[in-house]
CSV table of C-alpha atoms and ligand atoms in Angstrom, one decimal:
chain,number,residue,atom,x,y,z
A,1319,UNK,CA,34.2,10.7,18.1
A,1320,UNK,CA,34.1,12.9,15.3
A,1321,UNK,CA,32.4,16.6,15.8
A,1322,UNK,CA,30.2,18.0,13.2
A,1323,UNK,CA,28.1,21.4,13.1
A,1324,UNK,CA,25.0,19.7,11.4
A,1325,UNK,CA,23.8,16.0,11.2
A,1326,UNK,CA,20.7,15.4,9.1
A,1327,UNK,CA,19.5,12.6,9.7
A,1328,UNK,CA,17.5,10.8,6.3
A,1329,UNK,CA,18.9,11.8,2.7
A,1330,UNK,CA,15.5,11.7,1.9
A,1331,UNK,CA,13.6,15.0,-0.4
A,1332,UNK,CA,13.9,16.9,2.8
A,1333,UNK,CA,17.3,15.7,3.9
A,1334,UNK,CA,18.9,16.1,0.7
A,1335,UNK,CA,17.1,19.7,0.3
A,1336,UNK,CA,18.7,21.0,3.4
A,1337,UNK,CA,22.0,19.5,2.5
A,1338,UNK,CA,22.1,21.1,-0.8
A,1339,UNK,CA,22.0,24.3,0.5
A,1340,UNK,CA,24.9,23.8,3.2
A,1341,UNK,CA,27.3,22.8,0.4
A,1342,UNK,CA,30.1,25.2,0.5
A,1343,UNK,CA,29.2,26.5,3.8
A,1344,UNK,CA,31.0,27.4,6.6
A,1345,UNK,CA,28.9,24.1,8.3
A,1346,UNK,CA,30.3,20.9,8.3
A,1347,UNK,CA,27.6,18.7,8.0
A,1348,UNK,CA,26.9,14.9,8.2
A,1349,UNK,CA,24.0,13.1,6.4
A,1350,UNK,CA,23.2,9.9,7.6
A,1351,UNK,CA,20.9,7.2,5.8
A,1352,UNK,CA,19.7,4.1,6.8
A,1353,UNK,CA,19.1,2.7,3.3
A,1354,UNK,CA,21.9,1.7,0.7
A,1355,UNK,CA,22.5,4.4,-2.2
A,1356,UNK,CA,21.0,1.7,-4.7
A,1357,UNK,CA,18.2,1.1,-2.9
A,1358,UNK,CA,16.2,4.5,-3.6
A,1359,UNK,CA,12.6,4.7,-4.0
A,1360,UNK,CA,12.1,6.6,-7.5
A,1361,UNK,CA,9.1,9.2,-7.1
A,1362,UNK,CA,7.6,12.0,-9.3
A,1363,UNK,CA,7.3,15.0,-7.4
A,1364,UNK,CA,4.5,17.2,-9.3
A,1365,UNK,CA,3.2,20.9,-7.6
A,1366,UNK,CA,2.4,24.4,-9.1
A,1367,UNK,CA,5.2,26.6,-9.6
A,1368,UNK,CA,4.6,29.5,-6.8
A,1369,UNK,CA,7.9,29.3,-5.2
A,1370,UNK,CA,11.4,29.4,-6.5
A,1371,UNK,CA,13.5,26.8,-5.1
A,1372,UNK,CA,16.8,25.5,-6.6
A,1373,UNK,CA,15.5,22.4,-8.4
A,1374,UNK,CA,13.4,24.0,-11.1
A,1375,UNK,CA,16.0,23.0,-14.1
A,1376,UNK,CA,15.4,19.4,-13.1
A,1377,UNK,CA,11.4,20.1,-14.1
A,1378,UNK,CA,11.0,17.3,-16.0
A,1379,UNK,CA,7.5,18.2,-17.9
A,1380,UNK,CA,4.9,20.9,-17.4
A,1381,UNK,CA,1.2,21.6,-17.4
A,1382,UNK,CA,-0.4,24.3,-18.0
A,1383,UNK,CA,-4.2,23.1,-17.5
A,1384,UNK,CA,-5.5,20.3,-15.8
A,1385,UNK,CA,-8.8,18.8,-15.4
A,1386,UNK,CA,-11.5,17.2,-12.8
A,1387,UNK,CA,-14.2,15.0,-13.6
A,1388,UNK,CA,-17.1,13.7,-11.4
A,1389,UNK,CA,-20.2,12.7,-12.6
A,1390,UNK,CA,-19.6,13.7,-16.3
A,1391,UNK,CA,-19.3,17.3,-15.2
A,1392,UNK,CA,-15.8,18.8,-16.1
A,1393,UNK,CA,-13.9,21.5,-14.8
A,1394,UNK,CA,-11.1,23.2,-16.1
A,1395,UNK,CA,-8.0,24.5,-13.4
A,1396,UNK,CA,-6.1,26.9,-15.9
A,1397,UNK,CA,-2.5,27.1,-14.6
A,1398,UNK,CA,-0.7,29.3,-17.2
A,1399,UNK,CA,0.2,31.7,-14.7
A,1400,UNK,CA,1.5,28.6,-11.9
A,1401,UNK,CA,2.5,25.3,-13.8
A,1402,UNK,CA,2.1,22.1,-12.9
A,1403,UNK,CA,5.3,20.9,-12.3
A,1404,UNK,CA,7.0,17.4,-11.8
A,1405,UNK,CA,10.5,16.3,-11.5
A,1406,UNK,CA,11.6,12.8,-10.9
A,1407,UNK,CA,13.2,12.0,-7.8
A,1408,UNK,CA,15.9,9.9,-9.7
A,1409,UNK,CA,17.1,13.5,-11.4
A,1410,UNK,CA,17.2,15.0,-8.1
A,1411,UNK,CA,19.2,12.7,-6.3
A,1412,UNK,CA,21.2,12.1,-8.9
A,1413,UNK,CA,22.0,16.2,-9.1
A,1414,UNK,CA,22.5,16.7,-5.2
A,1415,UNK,CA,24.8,13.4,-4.8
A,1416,UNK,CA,27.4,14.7,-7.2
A,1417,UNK,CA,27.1,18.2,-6.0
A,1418,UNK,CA,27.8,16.7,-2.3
A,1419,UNK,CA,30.5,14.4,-3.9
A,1420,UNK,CA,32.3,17.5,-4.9
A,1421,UNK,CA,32.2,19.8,-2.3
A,1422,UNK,CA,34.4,19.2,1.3
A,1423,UNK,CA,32.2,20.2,3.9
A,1424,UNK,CA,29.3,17.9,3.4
A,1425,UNK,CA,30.0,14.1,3.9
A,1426,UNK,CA,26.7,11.5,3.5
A,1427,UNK,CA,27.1,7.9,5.2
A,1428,UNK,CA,24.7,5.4,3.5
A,1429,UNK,CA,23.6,1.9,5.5
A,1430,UNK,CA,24.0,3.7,8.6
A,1431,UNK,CA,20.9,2.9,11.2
A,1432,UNK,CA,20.6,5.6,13.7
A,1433,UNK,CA,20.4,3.7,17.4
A,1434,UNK,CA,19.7,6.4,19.9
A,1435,UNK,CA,20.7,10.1,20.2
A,1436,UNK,CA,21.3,11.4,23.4
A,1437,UNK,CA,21.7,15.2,24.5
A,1438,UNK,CA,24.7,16.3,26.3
A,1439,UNK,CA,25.2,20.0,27.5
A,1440,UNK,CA,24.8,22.1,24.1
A,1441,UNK,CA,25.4,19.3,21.6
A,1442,UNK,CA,24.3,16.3,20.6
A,1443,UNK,CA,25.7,12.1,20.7
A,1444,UNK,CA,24.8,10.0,17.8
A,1445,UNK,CA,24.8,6.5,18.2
A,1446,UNK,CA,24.4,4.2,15.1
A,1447,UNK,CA,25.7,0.9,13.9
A,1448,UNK,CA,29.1,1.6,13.3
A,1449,UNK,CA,29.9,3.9,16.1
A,1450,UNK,CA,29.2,7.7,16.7
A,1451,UNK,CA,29.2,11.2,16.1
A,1452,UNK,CA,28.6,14.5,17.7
A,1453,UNK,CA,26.8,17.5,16.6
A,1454,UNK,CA,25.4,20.9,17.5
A,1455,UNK,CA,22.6,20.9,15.4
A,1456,UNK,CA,20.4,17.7,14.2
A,1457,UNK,CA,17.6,18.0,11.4
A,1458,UNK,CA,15.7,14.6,11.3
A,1459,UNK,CA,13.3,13.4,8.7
A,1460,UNK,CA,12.8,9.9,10.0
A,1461,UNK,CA,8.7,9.3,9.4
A,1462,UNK,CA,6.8,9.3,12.1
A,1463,UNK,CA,6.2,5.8,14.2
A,1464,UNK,CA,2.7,7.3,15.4
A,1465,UNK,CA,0.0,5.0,13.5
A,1466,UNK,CA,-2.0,7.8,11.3
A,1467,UNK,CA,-5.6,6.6,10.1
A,1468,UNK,CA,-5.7,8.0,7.2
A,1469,UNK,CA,-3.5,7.9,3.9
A,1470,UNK,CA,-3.2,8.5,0.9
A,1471,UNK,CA,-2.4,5.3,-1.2
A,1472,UNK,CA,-1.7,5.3,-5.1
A,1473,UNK,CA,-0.9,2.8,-8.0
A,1474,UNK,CA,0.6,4.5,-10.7
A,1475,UNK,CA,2.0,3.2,-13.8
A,1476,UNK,CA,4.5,5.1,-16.8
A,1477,UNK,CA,3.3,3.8,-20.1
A,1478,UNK,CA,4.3,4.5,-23.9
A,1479,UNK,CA,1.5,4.2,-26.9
A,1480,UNK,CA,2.0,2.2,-30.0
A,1481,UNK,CA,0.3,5.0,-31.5
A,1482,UNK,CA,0.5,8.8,-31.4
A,1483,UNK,CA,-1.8,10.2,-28.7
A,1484,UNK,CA,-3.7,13.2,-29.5
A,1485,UNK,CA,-5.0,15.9,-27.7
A,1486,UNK,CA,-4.0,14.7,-24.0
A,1487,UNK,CA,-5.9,15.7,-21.5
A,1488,UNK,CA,-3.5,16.1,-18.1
A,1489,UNK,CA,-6.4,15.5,-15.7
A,1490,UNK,CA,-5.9,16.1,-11.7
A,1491,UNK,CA,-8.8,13.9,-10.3
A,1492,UNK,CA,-11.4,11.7,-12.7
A,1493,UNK,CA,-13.4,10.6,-9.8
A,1494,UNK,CA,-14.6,7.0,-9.9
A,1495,UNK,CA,-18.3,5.6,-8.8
A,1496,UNK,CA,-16.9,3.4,-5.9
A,1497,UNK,CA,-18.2,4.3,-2.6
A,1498,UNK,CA,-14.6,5.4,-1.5
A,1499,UNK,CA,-13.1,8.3,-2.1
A,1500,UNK,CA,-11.0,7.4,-5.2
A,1501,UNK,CA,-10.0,8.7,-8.6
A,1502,UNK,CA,-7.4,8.8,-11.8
A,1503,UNK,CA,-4.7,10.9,-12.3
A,1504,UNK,CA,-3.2,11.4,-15.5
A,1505,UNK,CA,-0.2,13.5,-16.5
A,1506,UNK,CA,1.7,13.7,-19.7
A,1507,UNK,CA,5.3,13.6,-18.8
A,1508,UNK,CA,7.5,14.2,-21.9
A,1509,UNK,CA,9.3,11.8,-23.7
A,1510,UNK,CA,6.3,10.1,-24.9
A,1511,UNK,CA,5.4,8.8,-21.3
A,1512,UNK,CA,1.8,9.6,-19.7
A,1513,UNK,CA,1.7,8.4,-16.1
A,1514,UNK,CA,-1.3,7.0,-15.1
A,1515,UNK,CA,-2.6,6.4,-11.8
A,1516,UNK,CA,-5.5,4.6,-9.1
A,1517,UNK,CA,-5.6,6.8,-6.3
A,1518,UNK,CA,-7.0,6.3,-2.8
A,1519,UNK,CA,-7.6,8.3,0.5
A,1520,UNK,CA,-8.2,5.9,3.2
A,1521,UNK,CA,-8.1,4.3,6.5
A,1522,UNK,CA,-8.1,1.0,4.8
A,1523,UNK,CA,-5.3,-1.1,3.3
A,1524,UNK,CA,-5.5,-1.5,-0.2
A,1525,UNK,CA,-4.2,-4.9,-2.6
A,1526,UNK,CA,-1.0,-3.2,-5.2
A,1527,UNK,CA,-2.4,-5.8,-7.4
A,1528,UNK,CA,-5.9,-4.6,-8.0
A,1529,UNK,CA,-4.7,-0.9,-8.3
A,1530,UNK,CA,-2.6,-2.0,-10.7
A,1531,UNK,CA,-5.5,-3.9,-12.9
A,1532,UNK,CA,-7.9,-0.8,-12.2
A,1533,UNK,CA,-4.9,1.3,-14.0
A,1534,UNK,CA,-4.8,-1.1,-16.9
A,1535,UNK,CA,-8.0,-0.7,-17.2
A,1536,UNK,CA,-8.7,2.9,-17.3
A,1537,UNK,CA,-6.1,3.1,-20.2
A,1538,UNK,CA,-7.5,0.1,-21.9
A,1539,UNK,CA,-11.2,1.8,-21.5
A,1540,UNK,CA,-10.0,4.8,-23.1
A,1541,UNK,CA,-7.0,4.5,-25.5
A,1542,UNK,CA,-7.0,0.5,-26.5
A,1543,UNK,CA,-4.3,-2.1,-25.6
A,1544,UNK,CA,-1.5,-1.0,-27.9
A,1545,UNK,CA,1.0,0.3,-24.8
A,1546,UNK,CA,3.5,-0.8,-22.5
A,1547,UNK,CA,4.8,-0.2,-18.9
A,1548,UNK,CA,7.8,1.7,-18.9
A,1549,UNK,CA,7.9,1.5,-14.6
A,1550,UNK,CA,5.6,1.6,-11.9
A,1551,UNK,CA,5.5,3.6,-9.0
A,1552,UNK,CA,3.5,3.2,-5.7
A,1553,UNK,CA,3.2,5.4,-2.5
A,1554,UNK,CA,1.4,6.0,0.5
A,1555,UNK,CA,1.2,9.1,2.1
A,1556,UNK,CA,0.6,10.1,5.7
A,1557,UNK,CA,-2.6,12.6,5.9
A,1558,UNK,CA,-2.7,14.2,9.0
A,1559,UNK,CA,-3.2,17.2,10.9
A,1560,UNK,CA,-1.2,16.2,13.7
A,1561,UNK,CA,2.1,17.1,13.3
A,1562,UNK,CA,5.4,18.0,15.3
A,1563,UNK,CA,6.0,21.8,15.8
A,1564,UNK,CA,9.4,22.6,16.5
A,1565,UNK,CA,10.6,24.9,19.8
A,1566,UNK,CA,12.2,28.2,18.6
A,1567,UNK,CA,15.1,27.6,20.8
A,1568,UNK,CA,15.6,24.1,20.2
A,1569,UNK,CA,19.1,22.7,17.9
A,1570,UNK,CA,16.8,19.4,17.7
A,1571,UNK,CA,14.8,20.2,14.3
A,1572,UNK,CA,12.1,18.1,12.6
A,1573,UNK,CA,11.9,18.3,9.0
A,1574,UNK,CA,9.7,16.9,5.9
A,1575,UNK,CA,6.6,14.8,6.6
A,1576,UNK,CA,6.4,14.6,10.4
A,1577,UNK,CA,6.9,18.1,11.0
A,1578,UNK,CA,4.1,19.1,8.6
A,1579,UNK,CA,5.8,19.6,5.3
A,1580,UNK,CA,2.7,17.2,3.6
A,1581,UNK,CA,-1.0,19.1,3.3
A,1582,UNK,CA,-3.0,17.2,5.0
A,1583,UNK,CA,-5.8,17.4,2.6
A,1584,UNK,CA,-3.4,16.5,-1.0
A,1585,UNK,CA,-0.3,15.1,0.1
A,1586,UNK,CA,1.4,17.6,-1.2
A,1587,UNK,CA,5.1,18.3,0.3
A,1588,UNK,CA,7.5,18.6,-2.4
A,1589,UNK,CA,7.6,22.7,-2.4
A,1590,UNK,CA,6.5,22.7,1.4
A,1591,UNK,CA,9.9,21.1,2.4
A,1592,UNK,CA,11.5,23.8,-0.1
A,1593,UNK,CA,9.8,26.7,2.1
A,1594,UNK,CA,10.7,24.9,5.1
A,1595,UNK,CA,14.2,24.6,4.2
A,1596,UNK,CA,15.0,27.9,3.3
A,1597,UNK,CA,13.2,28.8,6.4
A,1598,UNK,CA,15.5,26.8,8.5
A,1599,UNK,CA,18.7,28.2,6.3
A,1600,UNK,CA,17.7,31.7,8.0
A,1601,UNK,CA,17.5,30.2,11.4
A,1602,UNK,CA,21.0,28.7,10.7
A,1603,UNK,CA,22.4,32.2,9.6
A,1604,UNK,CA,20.6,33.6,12.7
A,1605,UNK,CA,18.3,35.6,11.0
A,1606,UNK,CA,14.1,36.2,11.2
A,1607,UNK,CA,13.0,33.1,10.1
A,1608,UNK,CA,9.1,31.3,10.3
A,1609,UNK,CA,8.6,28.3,11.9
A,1610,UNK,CA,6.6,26.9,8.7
A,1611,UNK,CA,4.0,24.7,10.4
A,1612,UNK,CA,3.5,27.6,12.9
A,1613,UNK,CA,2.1,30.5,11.2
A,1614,UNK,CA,-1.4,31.7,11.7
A,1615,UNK,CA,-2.1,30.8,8.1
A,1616,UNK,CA,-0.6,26.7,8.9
A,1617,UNK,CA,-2.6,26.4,11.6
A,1618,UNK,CA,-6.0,27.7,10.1
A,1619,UNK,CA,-5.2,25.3,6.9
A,1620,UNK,CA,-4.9,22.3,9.5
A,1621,UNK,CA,-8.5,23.0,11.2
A,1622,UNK,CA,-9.6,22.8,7.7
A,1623,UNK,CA,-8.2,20.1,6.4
A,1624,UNK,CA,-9.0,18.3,9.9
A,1625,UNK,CA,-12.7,19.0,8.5
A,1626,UNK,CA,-12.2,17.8,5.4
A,1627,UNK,CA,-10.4,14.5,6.2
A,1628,UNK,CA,-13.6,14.0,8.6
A,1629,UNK,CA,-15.4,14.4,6.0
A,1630,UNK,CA,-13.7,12.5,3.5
A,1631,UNK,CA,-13.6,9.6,6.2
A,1632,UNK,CA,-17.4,9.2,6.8
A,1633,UNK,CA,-19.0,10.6,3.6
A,1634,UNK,CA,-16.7,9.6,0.4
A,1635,UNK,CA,-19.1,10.3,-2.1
A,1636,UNK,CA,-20.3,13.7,-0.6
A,1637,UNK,CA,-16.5,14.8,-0.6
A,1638,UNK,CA,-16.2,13.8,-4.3
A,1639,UNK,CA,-19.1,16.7,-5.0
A,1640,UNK,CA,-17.5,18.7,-2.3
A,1641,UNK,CA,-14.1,19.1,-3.7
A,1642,UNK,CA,-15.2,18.9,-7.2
A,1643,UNK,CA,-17.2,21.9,-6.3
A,1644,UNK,CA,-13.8,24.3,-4.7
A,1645,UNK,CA,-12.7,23.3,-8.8
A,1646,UNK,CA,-15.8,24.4,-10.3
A,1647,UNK,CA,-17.0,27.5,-8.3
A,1648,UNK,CA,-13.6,29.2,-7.4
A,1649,UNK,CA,-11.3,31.6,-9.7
A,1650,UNK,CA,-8.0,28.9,-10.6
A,1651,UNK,CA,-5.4,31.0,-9.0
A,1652,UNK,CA,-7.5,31.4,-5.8
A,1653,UNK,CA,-7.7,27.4,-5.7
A,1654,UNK,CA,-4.0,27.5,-6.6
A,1655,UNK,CA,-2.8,28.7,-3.8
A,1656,UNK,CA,-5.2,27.1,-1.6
A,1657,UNK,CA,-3.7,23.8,-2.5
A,1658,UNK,CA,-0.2,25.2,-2.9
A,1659,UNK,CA,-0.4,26.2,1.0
A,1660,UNK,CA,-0.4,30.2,-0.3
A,1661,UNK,CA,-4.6,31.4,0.7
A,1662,UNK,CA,-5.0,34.8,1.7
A,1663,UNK,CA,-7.8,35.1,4.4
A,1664,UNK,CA,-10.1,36.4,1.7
A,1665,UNK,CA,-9.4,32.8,-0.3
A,1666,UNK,CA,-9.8,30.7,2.0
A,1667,UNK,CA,-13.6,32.6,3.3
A,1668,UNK,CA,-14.5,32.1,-0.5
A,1669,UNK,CA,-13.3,28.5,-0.7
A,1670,UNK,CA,-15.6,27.9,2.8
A,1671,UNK,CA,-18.0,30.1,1.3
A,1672,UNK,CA,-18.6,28.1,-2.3
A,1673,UNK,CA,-18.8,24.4,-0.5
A,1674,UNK,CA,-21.8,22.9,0.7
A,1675,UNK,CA,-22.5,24.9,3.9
A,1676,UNK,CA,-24.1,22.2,6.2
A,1677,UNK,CA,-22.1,19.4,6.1
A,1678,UNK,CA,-18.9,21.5,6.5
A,1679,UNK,CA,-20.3,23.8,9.6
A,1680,UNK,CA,-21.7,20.8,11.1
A,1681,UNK,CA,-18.1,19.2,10.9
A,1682,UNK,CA,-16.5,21.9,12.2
A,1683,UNK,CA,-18.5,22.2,15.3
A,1684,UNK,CA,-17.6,18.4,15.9
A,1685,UNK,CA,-14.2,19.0,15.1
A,1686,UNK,CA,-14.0,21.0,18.6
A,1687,UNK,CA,-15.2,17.3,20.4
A,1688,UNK,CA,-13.4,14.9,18.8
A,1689,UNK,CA,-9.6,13.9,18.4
A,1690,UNK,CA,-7.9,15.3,15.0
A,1691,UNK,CA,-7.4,12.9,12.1
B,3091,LIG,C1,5.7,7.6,-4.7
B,3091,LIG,C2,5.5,8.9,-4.1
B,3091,LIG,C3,5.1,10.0,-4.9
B,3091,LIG,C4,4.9,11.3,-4.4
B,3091,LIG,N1,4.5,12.3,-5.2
B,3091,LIG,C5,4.4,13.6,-4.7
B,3091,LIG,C6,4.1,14.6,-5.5
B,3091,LIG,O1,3.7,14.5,-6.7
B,3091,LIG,N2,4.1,15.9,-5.0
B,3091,LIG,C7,4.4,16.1,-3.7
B,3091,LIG,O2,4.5,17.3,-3.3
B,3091,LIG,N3,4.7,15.1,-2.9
B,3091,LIG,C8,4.7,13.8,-3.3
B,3091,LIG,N4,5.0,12.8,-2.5
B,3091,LIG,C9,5.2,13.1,-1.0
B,3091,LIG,C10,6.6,13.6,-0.6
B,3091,LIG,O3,7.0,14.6,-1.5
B,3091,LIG,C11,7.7,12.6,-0.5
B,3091,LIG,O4,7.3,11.5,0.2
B,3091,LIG,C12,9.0,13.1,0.0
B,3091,LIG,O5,10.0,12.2,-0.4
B,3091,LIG,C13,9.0,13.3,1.5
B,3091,LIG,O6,10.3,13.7,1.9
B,3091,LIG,P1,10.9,13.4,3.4
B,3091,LIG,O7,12.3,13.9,3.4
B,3091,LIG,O8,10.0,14.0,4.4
B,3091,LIG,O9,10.8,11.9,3.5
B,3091,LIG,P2,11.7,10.8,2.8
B,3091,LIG,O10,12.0,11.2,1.4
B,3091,LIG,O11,11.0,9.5,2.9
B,3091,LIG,O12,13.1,10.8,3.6
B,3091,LIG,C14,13.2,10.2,4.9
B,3091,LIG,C15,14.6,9.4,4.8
B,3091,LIG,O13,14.9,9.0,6.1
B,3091,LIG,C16,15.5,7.7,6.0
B,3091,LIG,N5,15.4,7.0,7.3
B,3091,LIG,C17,14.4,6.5,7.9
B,3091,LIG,N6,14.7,6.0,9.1
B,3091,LIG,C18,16.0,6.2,9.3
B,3091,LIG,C19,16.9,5.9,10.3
B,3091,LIG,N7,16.6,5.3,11.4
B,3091,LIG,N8,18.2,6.3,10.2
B,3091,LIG,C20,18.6,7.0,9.0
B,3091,LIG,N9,17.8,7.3,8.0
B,3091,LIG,C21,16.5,6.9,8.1
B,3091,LIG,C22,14.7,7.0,4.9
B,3091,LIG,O14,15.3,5.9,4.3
B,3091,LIG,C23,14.5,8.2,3.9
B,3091,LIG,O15,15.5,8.2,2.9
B,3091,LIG,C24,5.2,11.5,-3.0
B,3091,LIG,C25,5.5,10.4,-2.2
B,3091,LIG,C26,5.7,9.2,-2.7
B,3091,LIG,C27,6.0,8.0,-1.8
């Protein structure tokens, strides 16, 4: 049985984030994946640029304003001073593989299902399909196997014009008339492309095929047929409030979506899992180090986005005005780093402050009786 320091298990964003920054360490680490190294899911991971993390070359376009629409009201969220960012999954994987490939002290087995991990004195036994390893320190990513209620579900498609497009306009949310909570996003992503796409938070399970002709047509609606599908892309994303903490003293780590790297209120977790990682780098090197979804600020963003989700869950169309609102009455930095996980207290009392007042205090008091999304 082979010894390792480090096993991560899942070469996943999270995985492969943690891994990056071991290479050339004095860690010998294992990565193991259950999926085959051809058989990635391609995803464009967009966030504002408040953290520095080691994958900013691999920005693949940037915005410097985006827009939300409800009700033929617009509001403008400036962010020259934080772009909007997105890199494409492919690039990433793609830069982290060959820098593992070159390096000694980092090995990655593909195709390898993970059948039980047992504890033994200070270390740990991992058994998978073609035998077993041992290490002192595991970071896992698998998702959770709890059922969460609600998700966030989108269609997106990558289309080029037959025609020059003028004057885009990279919009964040163009909320829809349905009763659900659903809108368009639309992002210009260099090259010619613009990604389009139908975008649902739900408890309900949603038909690819219709989101896909509600994508077409938006763009037919608005810029004619005269395009074509480069790719498609389609994801669904856990929202919830309940996630694993991790014990200080434990070697047993959760990392990524089920240890609370995703807002519950966006989805967003690219940059998340970059905080937590470097976090976990400092634990690793023994020094201070947060526990990310442990901080007093975490844990006051959950309540909130517990409220929120509630809300979003039994009044749709009331959330639309609700979050179109945080766009329209708040300063764009504050609302920034509100959704980038960075509010001072002051922020996050004016973000309360601007929405409607008794819908959100009379979900908050329930949120004290009833189970959190
Ligand atoms: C299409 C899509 C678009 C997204 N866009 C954005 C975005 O714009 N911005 C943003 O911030 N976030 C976005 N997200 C959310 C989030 O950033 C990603 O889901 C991110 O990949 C999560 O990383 P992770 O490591 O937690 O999980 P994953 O990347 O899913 O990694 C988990 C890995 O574990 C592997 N695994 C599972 N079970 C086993 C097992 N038993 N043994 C071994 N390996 C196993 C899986 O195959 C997988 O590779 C998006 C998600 C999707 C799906």
């Amino acid at each position: 049985m082979k010894d390792y320091d480090i096993v991560i298990v899942g070469a996943g964003c999270s995985g492969l984030s943690l891994a990056f920054r071991l290479i050339n360490s004095a860690y010998s680490v294992c990565l193991i994946e259950n999926k085959s190294v051809t058989n990635r899911i391609r995803k464009t991971w967009s966030y504002w640029d408040t953290y520095k993390h080691p994958f900013k070359h691999l920005d693949k376009y940037t915005n410097n304003k985006l827009s939300i629409h409800n009700n033929n009201s617009t509001s403008i969220l400036d962010c020259s001073e934080h772009n909007y960012c997105s890199i494409d999954s492919d690039d990433f994987d793609k830069h982290v593989l060959t820098k593992i490939d070159e390096c000694t002290n980092v090995e990655i087995m593909f195709d390898t299902e993970i059948k039980e991990i047992i504890t033994t004195d200070n270390t740990y036994d991992i058994k998978f399909n073609k035998g077993s390893i041992n290490a002192k320190y595991i970071f896992d990513s698998r998702p959770d196997r709890r059922v969460i209620e609600m998700r966030q579900i989108f269609k997106g498609l990558f289309v080029r014009f037959g025609k020059q497009i003028n004057n885009f306009n990279a919009q964040l949310m163009d909320f829809t008339k349905k009763s659900e909570f659903h809108f368009f996003y639309c992002l210009p992503m260099g090259d010619d492309m613009y990604l389009f796409e139908s975008t649902y938070y739900t408890s309900m399970k949603k038909d690819k095929n219709k989101m896909t002709d509600e994508v077409h047509e938006y763009i037919k609606q608005r810029y004619g047929n005269e395009y074509s599908v480069v790719r498609e892309e389609y994801g669904e994303i856990p929202l919830t409030t309940n996630v694993k903490i991790n014990n200080k003293n434990s070697k047993y780590i959760n990392i990524g979506i089920p240890s609370g790297a995703t807002r519950a209120s966006t989805g967003y977790t690219f940059l998340n899992i970059q905080k937590q990682t470097d976090e976990y780098i400092k634990k690793l090197n023994g020094d201070t180090y947060t526990e990310y979804s442990d901080t007093f600020r975490s844990r006051v963003l959950r309540k909130m986005d517990n409220v929120l989700l509630q809300i979003i869950k039994d009044h749709p169309m009331v959330s639309k005005n609700i979050l179109y609102r945080m766009f329209k009455c708040n300063d764009s930095k504050r609302v920034i780093r509100f959704l980038s996980d960075k509010p001072t207290l002051l922020d996050i009392l004016l973000i309360v402050w601007n929405m409607p007042k008794l819908i959100f205090i009379k979900y908050a008091i329930k949120s004290f009786t009833t189970r959190s999304i």
